[in-house]
XYZ file of C-alpha atoms in Angstrom:
704
model
C -192.524 -65.932 113.447
C -195.236 -68.372 112.098
C -198.741 -67.194 111.243
C -201.894 -67.556 111.934
C -205.290 -66.954 110.572
C -206.900 -63.643 112.174
C -209.185 -64.436 115.044
C -211.272 -62.972 113.973
C -212.011 -63.281 110.122
C -214.314 -66.592 110.799
C -217.475 -67.056 109.731
C -219.789 -66.099 112.371
C -221.605 -68.999 113.806
C -226.032 -68.961 112.652
C -226.700 -67.664 116.515
C -225.044 -64.492 116.253
C -228.798 -62.935 114.485
C -229.751 -63.390 119.320
C -227.892 -60.816 119.016
C -225.044 -59.657 122.490
C -225.538 -60.196 125.812
C -225.807 -58.206 127.949
C -223.816 -59.860 130.706
C -224.025 -63.560 129.370
C -225.960 -65.161 131.549
C -225.732 -67.828 134.729
C -229.494 -68.864 135.066
C -232.108 -70.538 132.963
C -234.125 -67.513 133.441
C -231.314 -65.121 131.450
C -231.268 -67.282 129.104
C -235.061 -66.917 128.472
C -234.926 -64.031 128.542
C -232.511 -63.764 125.628
C -234.428 -66.053 123.868
C -231.750 -68.994 123.789
C -233.256 -72.146 124.689
C -229.721 -73.606 124.488
C -226.103 -72.825 125.067
C -223.248 -73.399 122.482
C -220.602 -73.440 125.148
C -221.020 -73.451 129.034
C -217.402 -71.339 131.135
C -217.054 -73.382 134.283
C -214.505 -71.075 136.581
C -213.376 -70.973 140.079
C -213.786 -66.949 139.800
C -217.052 -65.080 140.087
C -218.232 -63.948 137.468
C -217.038 -60.412 136.342
C -217.624 -59.031 132.773
C -213.988 -56.935 132.388
C -211.526 -58.242 130.273
C -209.280 -58.540 133.336
C -211.109 -61.901 134.370
C -210.292 -65.015 132.097
C -214.247 -66.311 131.633
C -215.324 -62.882 130.763
C -212.099 -62.530 128.205
C -213.119 -65.994 126.157
C -216.669 -65.905 126.976
C -217.036 -62.475 125.244
C -214.088 -63.821 121.834
C -216.906 -66.593 121.627
C -219.922 -64.296 121.664
C -218.208 -62.852 118.941
C -217.719 -65.629 117.456
C -221.836 -65.655 116.919
C -221.926 -68.196 119.608
C -224.237 -68.631 122.732
C -221.820 -68.604 125.242
C -222.743 -69.304 129.848
C -221.217 -69.284 132.581
C -220.941 -71.744 135.320
C -219.443 -69.615 138.257
C -218.526 -71.121 141.540
C -220.559 -74.004 141.904
C -221.182 -75.752 143.760
C -218.666 -78.691 143.551
C -220.161 -82.166 145.890
C -222.373 -83.223 142.602
C -223.328 -82.726 139.201
C -226.211 -80.627 140.119
C -224.926 -77.099 140.181
C -222.519 -78.164 136.329
C -226.787 -78.992 135.296
C -227.857 -75.377 135.991
C -227.684 -73.933 132.158
C -228.461 -77.653 130.568
C -226.572 -79.590 128.062
C -223.588 -77.522 125.960
C -223.914 -78.231 122.322
C -220.648 -77.590 121.519
C -218.589 -78.064 124.934
C -217.659 -77.204 128.218
C -215.066 -74.936 129.099
C -213.535 -75.184 132.479
C -210.488 -73.560 134.758
C -210.317 -72.585 137.665
C -210.208 -68.943 137.641
C -207.326 -66.121 137.519
C -205.305 -67.798 139.841
C -203.954 -71.453 140.614
C -206.644 -72.833 143.404
C -204.129 -74.427 145.363
C -202.290 -70.294 145.318
C -205.648 -68.887 146.079
C -206.578 -71.327 148.750
C -202.219 -71.298 150.751
C -200.454 -69.270 151.740
C -196.470 -70.670 150.757
C -195.777 -72.301 154.774
C -198.818 -73.603 152.887
C -201.577 -72.632 155.688
C -204.936 -72.065 154.643
C -205.651 -68.750 154.104
C -209.252 -66.634 155.518
C -210.012 -64.706 152.158
C -210.941 -64.821 148.780
C -210.343 -61.721 146.547
C -212.004 -63.427 143.395
C -215.120 -64.142 145.393
C -218.292 -61.212 146.311
C -217.295 -59.902 149.885
C -213.899 -62.182 149.811
C -215.605 -65.217 151.522
C -213.107 -68.364 151.762
C -213.684 -71.825 150.738
C -215.879 -70.905 147.966
C -214.108 -73.561 144.996
C -212.041 -76.185 145.950
C -208.988 -77.915 145.723
C -207.064 -78.685 142.374
C -210.882 -76.648 140.969
C -209.791 -77.618 137.400
C -209.904 -81.558 138.401
C -213.028 -81.323 140.254
C -215.162 -79.242 137.825
C -214.130 -81.131 134.856
C -214.424 -84.416 136.818
C -218.395 -83.524 137.288
C -219.077 -81.713 134.116
C -218.409 -85.501 132.553
C -220.728 -87.019 135.193
C -223.443 -84.051 134.127
C -223.424 -84.863 130.614
C -220.808 -87.787 129.803
C -221.676 -87.514 126.071
C -219.878 -83.346 125.854
C -216.913 -82.579 125.217
C -214.569 -81.473 127.906
C -212.167 -78.964 127.498
C -209.713 -77.882 130.644
C -207.474 -74.555 130.597
C -206.221 -71.403 132.656
C -203.293 -70.665 134.618
C -203.723 -73.664 136.869
C -204.612 -76.181 133.711
C -200.952 -74.736 131.816
C -199.056 -75.145 134.624
C -200.032 -78.668 134.977
C -200.256 -79.934 131.594
C -196.874 -82.382 132.423
C -195.692 -84.363 134.648
C -195.253 -81.572 137.527
C -193.518 -80.782 141.054
C -197.100 -80.243 143.756
C -195.683 -78.722 146.401
C -198.987 -78.671 148.184
C -198.742 -82.387 148.432
C -195.132 -82.422 147.851
C -194.726 -85.637 145.421
C -194.429 -85.437 141.068
C -197.842 -85.415 140.272
C -199.669 -86.756 136.691
C -200.399 -83.742 133.872
C -203.731 -82.941 135.031
C -205.355 -83.714 131.998
C -205.287 -87.851 132.622
C -207.047 -86.888 136.097
C -209.508 -84.229 134.816
C -210.686 -86.814 131.896
C -211.410 -83.975 129.735
C -210.630 -84.604 125.702
C -208.253 -81.198 125.752
C -205.992 -79.005 127.616
C -205.308 -75.092 126.447
C -202.487 -73.689 127.578
C -201.424 -70.495 127.626
C -203.106 -67.086 125.409
C -205.903 -69.250 124.219
C -208.462 -67.298 122.363
C -207.165 -68.939 118.666
C -207.066 -71.892 119.847
C -210.556 -72.278 121.897
C -212.002 -70.074 118.576
C -211.088 -72.507 116.170
C -212.163 -75.695 118.642
C -215.419 -74.138 118.736
C -215.983 -73.934 114.815
C -214.380 -77.064 113.594
C -217.038 -78.735 116.916
C -219.639 -76.536 115.551
C -218.952 -77.885 111.742
C -219.973 -82.103 112.965
C -215.300 -82.448 114.096
C -214.469 -84.738 116.604
C -213.244 -83.169 119.094
C -210.600 -86.326 119.058
C -209.634 -85.965 115.980
C -208.906 -82.151 116.242
C -205.003 -82.913 117.237
C -203.540 -80.249 115.248
C -203.857 -77.224 116.916
C -201.006 -75.335 118.290
C -200.957 -74.902 122.935
C -203.396 -77.649 122.770
C -202.380 -80.838 124.857
C -204.334 -83.711 123.815
C -203.836 -87.814 125.178
C -202.692 -90.699 122.245
C -202.204 -94.273 122.615
C -199.559 -93.341 119.985
C -197.090 -91.602 117.962
C -198.948 -90.284 114.717
C -196.748 -92.024 111.389
C -194.897 -89.122 109.586
C -193.363 -87.878 112.307
C -189.828 -88.323 114.360
C -189.552 -88.871 117.516
C -186.219 -87.395 119.215
C -184.995 -89.164 122.207
C -184.909 -87.138 125.539
C -185.656 -89.525 128.302
C -181.677 -90.081 129.381
C -178.848 -87.695 130.641
C -176.336 -89.857 130.179
C -175.335 -89.561 126.395
C -175.502 -85.510 125.919
C -174.680 -84.598 122.867
C -171.952 -81.464 121.911
C -172.461 -78.568 124.168
C -171.519 -75.034 122.490
C -168.438 -73.425 124.445
C -168.580 -70.110 125.105
C -166.551 -67.353 126.093
C -168.186 -64.105 126.274
C -169.516 -61.507 129.040
C -173.014 -61.854 128.129
C -172.025 -66.306 127.676
C -176.374 -67.854 126.913
C -176.314 -69.406 130.621
C -178.509 -71.985 128.740
C -176.128 -72.746 126.876
C -178.299 -74.151 124.129
C -176.931 -72.357 121.066
C -174.712 -69.320 120.300
C -176.233 -65.800 121.368
C -178.473 -64.710 119.767
C -176.512 -61.465 119.459
C -173.969 -62.245 116.612
C -176.752 -64.194 114.416
C -179.509 -64.823 112.775
C -180.194 -68.349 111.835
C -182.944 -70.303 110.605
C -185.010 -72.503 112.895
C -183.601 -75.651 110.979
C -179.992 -74.184 111.241
C -177.853 -77.553 112.068
C -176.867 -77.584 115.432
C -179.434 -75.755 117.061
C -180.691 -77.879 119.368
C -177.635 -78.674 121.186
C -179.751 -79.458 123.972
C -181.097 -82.592 123.101
C -179.399 -85.358 124.762
C -178.970 -87.944 122.239
C -177.165 -88.372 118.372
C -180.310 -87.329 116.430
C -180.372 -86.592 112.442
C -179.620 -83.295 111.235
C -182.137 -80.978 109.521
C -185.220 -83.079 110.642
C -188.333 -81.015 110.042
C -189.806 -79.488 113.226
C -192.631 -78.940 112.460
C -192.774 -83.074 112.170
C -190.371 -83.896 115.024
C -191.413 -84.162 118.662
C -189.637 -84.678 121.545
C -190.135 -87.439 124.049
C -189.718 -86.491 127.502
C -188.721 -88.874 130.300
C -191.965 -90.563 131.814
C -194.550 -89.789 134.748
C -193.385 -92.787 136.391
C -189.252 -92.015 135.487
C -189.264 -88.211 137.168
C -191.464 -88.687 139.115
C -188.657 -90.811 141.160
C -185.862 -89.279 139.653
C -184.797 -86.113 140.360
C -182.577 -85.838 137.865
C -184.368 -86.645 135.333
C -187.502 -84.122 136.601
C -184.223 -81.807 136.054
C -183.238 -82.591 132.746
C -187.359 -82.850 131.811
C -187.453 -78.782 133.209
C -184.859 -78.039 130.928
C -185.617 -78.797 128.119
C -189.624 -77.546 128.272
C -188.738 -74.747 128.840
C -186.072 -74.708 125.894
C -189.591 -75.489 124.049
C -191.814 -71.961 124.545
C -190.427 -69.994 121.630
C -193.167 -69.938 119.093
C -190.958 -69.352 116.563
C -189.249 -72.966 116.703
C -190.618 -74.899 119.747
C -191.544 -78.166 119.080
C -194.027 -80.897 119.348
C -193.137 -82.302 123.206
C -194.857 -85.733 124.519
C -194.833 -87.171 127.504
C -195.576 -90.928 128.896
C -198.335 -91.589 131.161
C -199.086 -95.509 132.236
C -200.138 -96.982 128.873
C -200.843 -93.441 126.760
C -198.734 -90.269 126.169
C -199.622 -86.848 126.717
C -198.882 -84.346 123.715
C -198.169 -81.116 124.223
C -197.933 -79.187 120.538
C -196.161 -75.588 120.292
C -196.985 -72.910 121.554
C -199.429 -70.669 120.028
C -198.511 -67.369 117.823
C -198.611 -65.053 119.839
C -201.276 -62.059 119.391
C -201.882 -59.204 116.544
C -202.226 -55.881 118.185
C -204.882 -55.769 115.889
C -206.939 -58.475 117.630
C -205.721 -57.401 120.608
C -207.494 -54.188 120.294
C -209.996 -56.762 119.580
C -210.150 -58.720 122.239
C -210.006 -55.780 124.623
C -212.968 -53.309 123.164
C -215.486 -55.811 123.095
C -218.439 -54.692 125.343
C -217.343 -56.016 128.316
C -220.153 -54.403 131.446
C -216.834 -53.902 132.906
C -218.567 -54.587 136.352
C -219.514 -57.575 138.825
C -222.629 -60.016 137.170
C -226.071 -58.594 138.772
C -226.638 -61.272 140.886
C -224.062 -60.572 143.122
C -226.042 -57.231 143.859
C -224.217 -54.676 146.420
C -221.453 -57.776 147.431
C -217.938 -56.373 147.831
C -215.418 -58.682 144.960
C -211.782 -57.466 146.136
C -210.317 -58.769 143.009
C -212.651 -55.922 140.523
C -211.824 -53.344 142.629
C -208.557 -53.894 142.740
C -209.010 -53.203 139.180
C -211.529 -51.726 137.664
C -208.934 -48.766 136.765
C -206.274 -50.144 135.991
C -206.158 -51.033 131.805
C -203.731 -53.993 131.023
C -201.617 -52.558 128.091
C -199.894 -56.033 126.816
C -199.064 -59.130 127.171
C -196.352 -61.270 127.772
C -192.652 -60.620 129.812
C -188.841 -61.723 129.000
C -187.893 -61.048 131.954
C -187.557 -65.358 132.487
C -187.402 -64.553 136.218
C -186.801 -68.556 137.366
C -189.739 -68.190 140.383
C -192.112 -66.893 137.778
C -194.978 -67.870 136.080
C -195.278 -65.923 133.095
C -194.196 -67.355 130.467
C -194.946 -70.589 131.147
C -198.765 -69.480 131.101
C -198.203 -65.284 128.855
C -194.708 -66.730 126.851
C -192.052 -64.544 126.257
C -193.379 -62.703 123.154
C -194.364 -59.064 124.640
C -197.952 -58.393 122.824
C -198.963 -54.906 122.679
C -202.685 -53.236 121.774
C -202.141 -50.018 120.643
C -202.190 -46.096 121.257
C -205.745 -45.282 119.889
C -207.195 -48.838 121.538
C -205.423 -48.211 125.037
C -206.699 -44.402 124.615
C -209.768 -45.324 124.090
C -210.174 -47.800 126.870
C -208.864 -44.629 129.008
C -212.596 -42.760 128.030
C -214.514 -45.769 128.029
C -213.932 -46.288 131.870
C -214.377 -42.073 132.401
C -217.952 -42.564 130.549
C -219.227 -45.719 131.906
C -217.990 -47.130 135.380
C -219.453 -46.117 138.287
C -217.078 -44.561 140.975
C -214.432 -42.959 138.731
C -213.140 -40.013 140.443
C -210.738 -38.918 137.596
C -207.166 -41.711 138.349
C -206.048 -44.316 136.308
C -204.904 -46.784 138.784
C -202.703 -48.207 136.410
C -201.317 -48.361 132.657
C -199.358 -51.910 133.174
C -199.472 -55.663 132.944
C -197.032 -58.238 133.437
C -193.900 -55.226 133.169
C -195.348 -52.015 132.551
C -192.584 -50.914 131.311
C -192.149 -53.883 128.787
C -194.542 -52.062 126.095
C -193.865 -52.320 122.729
C -190.214 -54.013 123.634
C -188.915 -56.014 120.421
C -186.290 -58.248 119.402
C -185.191 -56.218 116.038
C -184.754 -58.613 114.608
C -187.664 -61.125 113.530
C -185.345 -63.732 112.646
C -183.071 -63.587 114.943
C -186.295 -63.989 117.252
C -187.788 -66.660 115.710
C -184.687 -68.921 115.753
C -183.492 -67.881 119.685
C -183.681 -70.227 122.601
C -182.612 -68.007 124.932
C -185.288 -67.586 127.441
C -184.427 -64.345 129.001
C -183.632 -61.625 126.831
C -182.368 -59.550 129.843
C -179.362 -62.219 132.269
C -177.355 -62.297 132.515
C -177.157 -59.070 130.003
C -179.877 -57.167 127.925
C -179.246 -58.479 124.545
C -178.167 -56.192 122.186
C -180.988 -57.350 119.944
C -183.426 -56.090 122.636
C -185.533 -52.572 120.752
C -184.532 -50.331 124.631
C -186.609 -47.412 122.950
C -188.843 -46.144 126.073
C -190.640 -42.655 123.701
C -193.542 -44.567 122.150
C -194.789 -45.347 126.267
C -193.189 -42.142 126.901
C -195.660 -40.245 124.687
C -198.912 -42.946 125.516
C -198.493 -41.642 129.359
C -198.368 -38.188 127.430
C -201.348 -38.272 125.491
C -202.898 -40.241 128.627
C -203.237 -36.992 130.570
C -204.375 -34.866 128.246
C -207.390 -36.438 128.212
C -210.190 -34.263 129.287
C -211.298 -35.926 132.921
C -208.249 -37.490 134.000
C -206.796 -36.133 136.799
C -203.975 -38.814 137.400
C -202.624 -41.618 135.386
C -200.248 -44.382 138.036
C -198.007 -46.413 136.929
C -199.351 -49.567 139.719
C -197.560 -53.250 138.161
C -194.146 -54.272 138.373
C -191.381 -52.604 136.375
C -187.995 -53.854 134.863
C -185.876 -51.177 136.422
C -182.644 -52.632 134.514
C -184.803 -51.125 131.497
C -185.562 -47.838 132.445
C -182.402 -46.946 133.749
C -181.454 -47.240 129.720
C -183.819 -44.144 129.386
C -183.658 -40.885 132.019
C -186.390 -39.399 130.818
C -188.597 -42.435 130.866
C -188.196 -42.018 134.839
C -188.173 -38.378 134.815
C -191.614 -39.101 133.025
C -192.772 -41.783 135.502
C -191.313 -39.982 139.290
C -192.694 -36.434 137.776
C -195.734 -37.566 136.541
C -196.916 -41.160 137.263
C -196.136 -42.338 141.197
C -198.679 -41.734 144.260
C -195.828 -41.552 147.288
C -194.062 -44.985 146.165
C -193.282 -47.220 143.439
C -192.844 -51.084 143.560
C -190.057 -52.493 141.986
C -188.635 -56.088 142.802
C -185.423 -55.829 143.768
C -185.944 -59.609 145.167
C -182.510 -60.058 146.437
C -178.827 -58.267 146.828
C -176.644 -61.677 146.469
C -175.236 -63.102 143.767
C -175.761 -67.362 144.508
C -179.911 -66.873 144.970
C -180.206 -64.344 141.772
C -177.695 -65.770 139.756
C -181.031 -68.424 140.709
C -183.690 -65.973 139.782
C -182.196 -64.580 136.130
C -182.099 -61.233 138.676
C -179.711 -58.322 137.527
C -177.556 -57.112 140.275
C -178.311 -54.522 142.462
C -176.070 -52.321 140.983
C -178.732 -51.736 138.136
C -181.279 -51.342 141.481
C -178.858 -48.612 143.087
C -178.764 -46.360 139.018
C -182.338 -46.405 138.955
C -182.688 -45.375 142.142
C -180.060 -42.486 142.480
C -182.650 -41.572 139.086
C -185.690 -41.996 140.590
C -184.192 -39.835 143.777
C -183.275 -37.373 141.428
C -186.678 -36.299 139.687
C -188.968 -37.347 142.486
C -186.591 -33.562 144.316
C -186.180 -32.111 141.310
C -190.455 -32.510 141.229
C -190.646 -31.052 144.027
C -192.121 -34.604 145.350
C -191.987 -37.139 148.741
C -191.639 -40.703 147.438
C -190.669 -43.974 148.201
C -189.618 -47.128 146.814
C -191.373 -50.028 148.113
C -188.927 -52.900 147.638
C -190.203 -56.534 146.364
C -187.509 -59.156 148.253
C -187.888 -62.971 148.234
C -187.429 -65.134 150.952
C -185.882 -69.101 151.448
C -185.706 -68.758 147.005
C -183.641 -72.226 146.187
C -179.706 -71.042 146.181
C -180.109 -68.896 148.792
C -177.965 -69.755 152.401
C -177.794 -68.101 155.790
C -175.683 -65.465 154.891
C -177.251 -64.508 152.028
C -180.130 -63.475 154.478
C -178.130 -61.995 157.132
C -175.965 -60.092 154.564
C -179.935 -58.544 152.640
C -181.103 -57.916 156.263
C -177.810 -56.109 156.748
C -178.861 -53.655 153.900
C -181.626 -53.406 154.385
C -181.413 -51.776 157.650
C -178.174 -49.369 156.009
C -180.713 -48.489 153.657
C -183.539 -47.956 156.220
C -185.966 -49.983 155.018
C -188.351 -51.423 157.640
C -190.256 -53.696 154.353
C -194.283 -54.687 156.293
C -194.835 -57.317 153.423
C -192.827 -59.909 152.777
C -192.756 -63.299 149.944
C -191.819 -66.589 151.083
C -190.773 -68.348 147.670
C -194.703 -69.905 146.910
C -192.623 -73.563 144.579
C -195.746 -72.851 141.521
C -195.461 -75.453 139.308
C -193.523 -75.693 136.050
C -191.467 -73.462 137.068
C -187.772 -73.801 136.690
C -187.082 -72.806 140.384
C -189.658 -75.174 141.998
C -187.406 -77.830 139.880
C -184.101 -76.335 141.183
C -186.589 -76.522 144.769
C -187.542 -80.215 144.239
C -184.509 -81.869 142.603
C -181.538 -79.502 143.512
C -180.151 -79.104 140.492
C -179.646 -76.493 138.322
C -181.597 -76.569 134.780
C -180.300 -73.425 133.879
C -177.585 -75.265 132.623
C -176.415 -78.912 131.100
C -178.333 -81.906 134.060
C -175.806 -84.578 134.490
C -176.060 -86.726 137.019
C -172.601 -84.746 138.408
C -174.450 -81.681 137.757
C -174.491 -78.690 139.912
C -176.080 -79.383 143.386
C -178.853 -76.302 144.709
C -179.631 -75.836 148.473
C -183.145 -76.025 148.887
C -184.851 -73.935 151.471
C -187.303 -76.726 153.633
C -187.682 -76.949 157.274
C -190.174 -74.935 158.598
C -187.672 -72.771 161.219
C -185.444 -71.960 158.265
C -188.050 -70.926 155.832
C -189.301 -68.793 159.059
C -185.745 -67.506 159.835
C -184.766 -66.345 156.263
C -188.254 -64.003 156.179
C -187.964 -63.035 159.595
C -183.979 -61.616 157.951
C -186.880 -59.683 155.853
C -188.532 -58.454 159.179
C -185.177 -57.970 161.395
C -187.013 -55.113 162.604
C -190.305 -57.172 164.235
C -190.073 -57.793 168.269
C -191.009 -61.132 167.459
C -188.238 -61.970 165.312
C -185.615 -61.258 167.710
C -185.411 -64.868 169.436
C -185.281 -66.629 166.262
C -183.088 -64.696 164.827
C -180.583 -63.477 168.010
C -179.984 -68.123 167.729
C -178.891 -68.266 164.114
C -176.895 -65.228 164.855
C -175.080 -67.037 167.343
C -175.447 -70.035 165.535
C -173.549 -68.340 162.657
C -170.958 -66.577 165.045
C -172.109 -62.983 164.329
C -172.782 -62.593 168.040
C -172.009 -59.067 167.896
C -174.845 -57.982 165.670
C -176.587 -58.566 168.685
C -177.302 -55.280 171.119
C -178.877 -52.060 171.110
C -176.502 -49.641 168.404
C -177.142 -48.236 165.886
C -175.041 -51.202 164.158
C -176.544 -53.307 165.021
C -179.282 -56.218 164.202
C -181.014 -57.275 166.470
C -181.324 -55.867 169.992
C -180.546 -58.137 173.524
C -183.515 -56.685 175.073
C -187.391 -58.211 174.601
C -190.232 -56.322 174.981
C -193.698 -58.236 176.411
C -195.651 -59.584 174.831
C -198.126 -56.256 174.963
C -195.503 -54.694 173.583
C -194.226 -56.417 170.162
C -193.586 -52.392 168.628
C -190.582 -51.073 167.012
C -191.786 -47.904 169.008
C -189.944 -46.598 171.132
C -192.238 -46.413 174.933
C -194.422 -43.717 174.583
C -194.209 -43.218 171.004
C -197.401 -43.324 168.315
C -197.917 -46.310 166.173
C -197.318 -45.439 163.070
C -196.277 -47.001 159.178
C -193.515 -45.701 159.096
C -192.257 -46.102 155.065
C -188.382 -47.660 153.235
C -186.666 -44.140 152.745
C -184.808 -43.004 149.774
C -181.743 -41.373 149.337
C -182.654 -38.137 148.849
C -185.424 -37.938 152.283
C -182.884 -40.206 154.409
């Protein structure tokens, strides 16, 4: 893997003499109390300001503060005019714009495009405190406020919109948010390295327009610079050589031989076989740029959109990724390769900065739902190598696991114990995007740097992946021994196909770290949708469940698995959902909440939904088609199959079963899926008359 300058090795800006701010200021009065006449950097965010490392504005703000810069926060400003963006005065270096921890459209709308009536990142959960497509609105208002100040956009919303992308809410392909925001630069992925270097270079009087060489950044340009070789990938009609594979663990991306069989250098011949035009071999990857189909092309051609999605995702490994360029009108959006992952030392330093771990005092006694959810939890890592096609983690955090040290994690437990109000001895989570990927990585750094697979665990677990859970087990045991700690729960999702590699880990988990329920995500049981999700077969779930039940019973505990399933995912048929409903009933599952597929920008599954093509394979004019669940009624039906037990779903299910030739599943016996009768409006309950209404959890094997 390529190396990078240590994040904390820069000489601090002179303003570090002011000392650390108790909280980053949100008003001129707070600036005055700190002795500041100006902010070097102002961060504008769609979230309320919570000074906690799980909140992006706080993490980036404290990182910049550690470099000696004076950082102010404008949280959830009134976007109707530019006045709110002048609250802290003119920033000396730049505005940093983010929509917040969530994409603003996901935050405000359901998968059915209905307006949500709460916002977990707002005081008291009030909705309506941020605009749609917040990054665009905030950036434009910041430009209005001070038109000579550089504007830099980032966070998950900007990351997922860095090239032309399908927008589910308008049902069309939109331009990169970079030209629409009028920003000078876009940061994507883990942005700490990029924003620190930019801050120091701007402080040294470098012009923002001249800063074009930083990884994890995107900018507009009128021409490809001298010294760069352009590899054209704007068409699919002249494919290059595709390497054939016959082994059972075939790379679903068919981009190069399986990494488990060789250790190739990043410049190995025939590595970039996805390129659809013949090109010279042995090019300098550091000065090679792939030209994607233009915004205008992908807007009007679904095949080219799917092809673009495939090429884009093949260039996400920071060890071998090349720059990308995409035409928008008469200018290009230029994307540098992804950022180099953070080292353990750097990540420790980031999470040990002087956060108050509380909302800003200006919010008083207002409840902050998102903070309430995570204030006793600890993030132990970043990234995920699972590659699930519906998930945005790969596009944002990357697939290389970035780990905190054991010591840093244990110290944070003590910090929570001693400093966070309301702590009762329970840590709500030790996790991350995937709780049991801590310290898991490729066994060979050369293979990791050259690998072009987007999943280390699909269609099977790579032979080169270290799946040793022993360090994580030891972390759990040491954490439990800390004075004042009663329980430590694992609340974030885990990969059960990895967990079954370690019976000791499952025993440790079931015995000590489950508070009655454990969330896991099989997502489906049928091969059709699972293959489009890049998720393991249900057999892995069955093996995990058997062990979890066994060890729970041995520990004398009644514990339940809470499975999560996705409805209406691309590649899912009505028959697939029916089979899932039958499986749920046979296993005595009655789901309280269900998740309908939501096409987020840049996700592979979103490309499937929009184009009805499969970017997991080579894309051509006659390549595999993928069914997309679009109509409101069909999406409602798929959700209804997941909640087959709810009376309000019985009418649509009866109609569907009759249409599918499965009227035999309608009746009042135990083997029927839905009853033939319908309760009155006052009795929409699965309980029998006179029976007390109660929550009915999913039962595991030994409690059934």
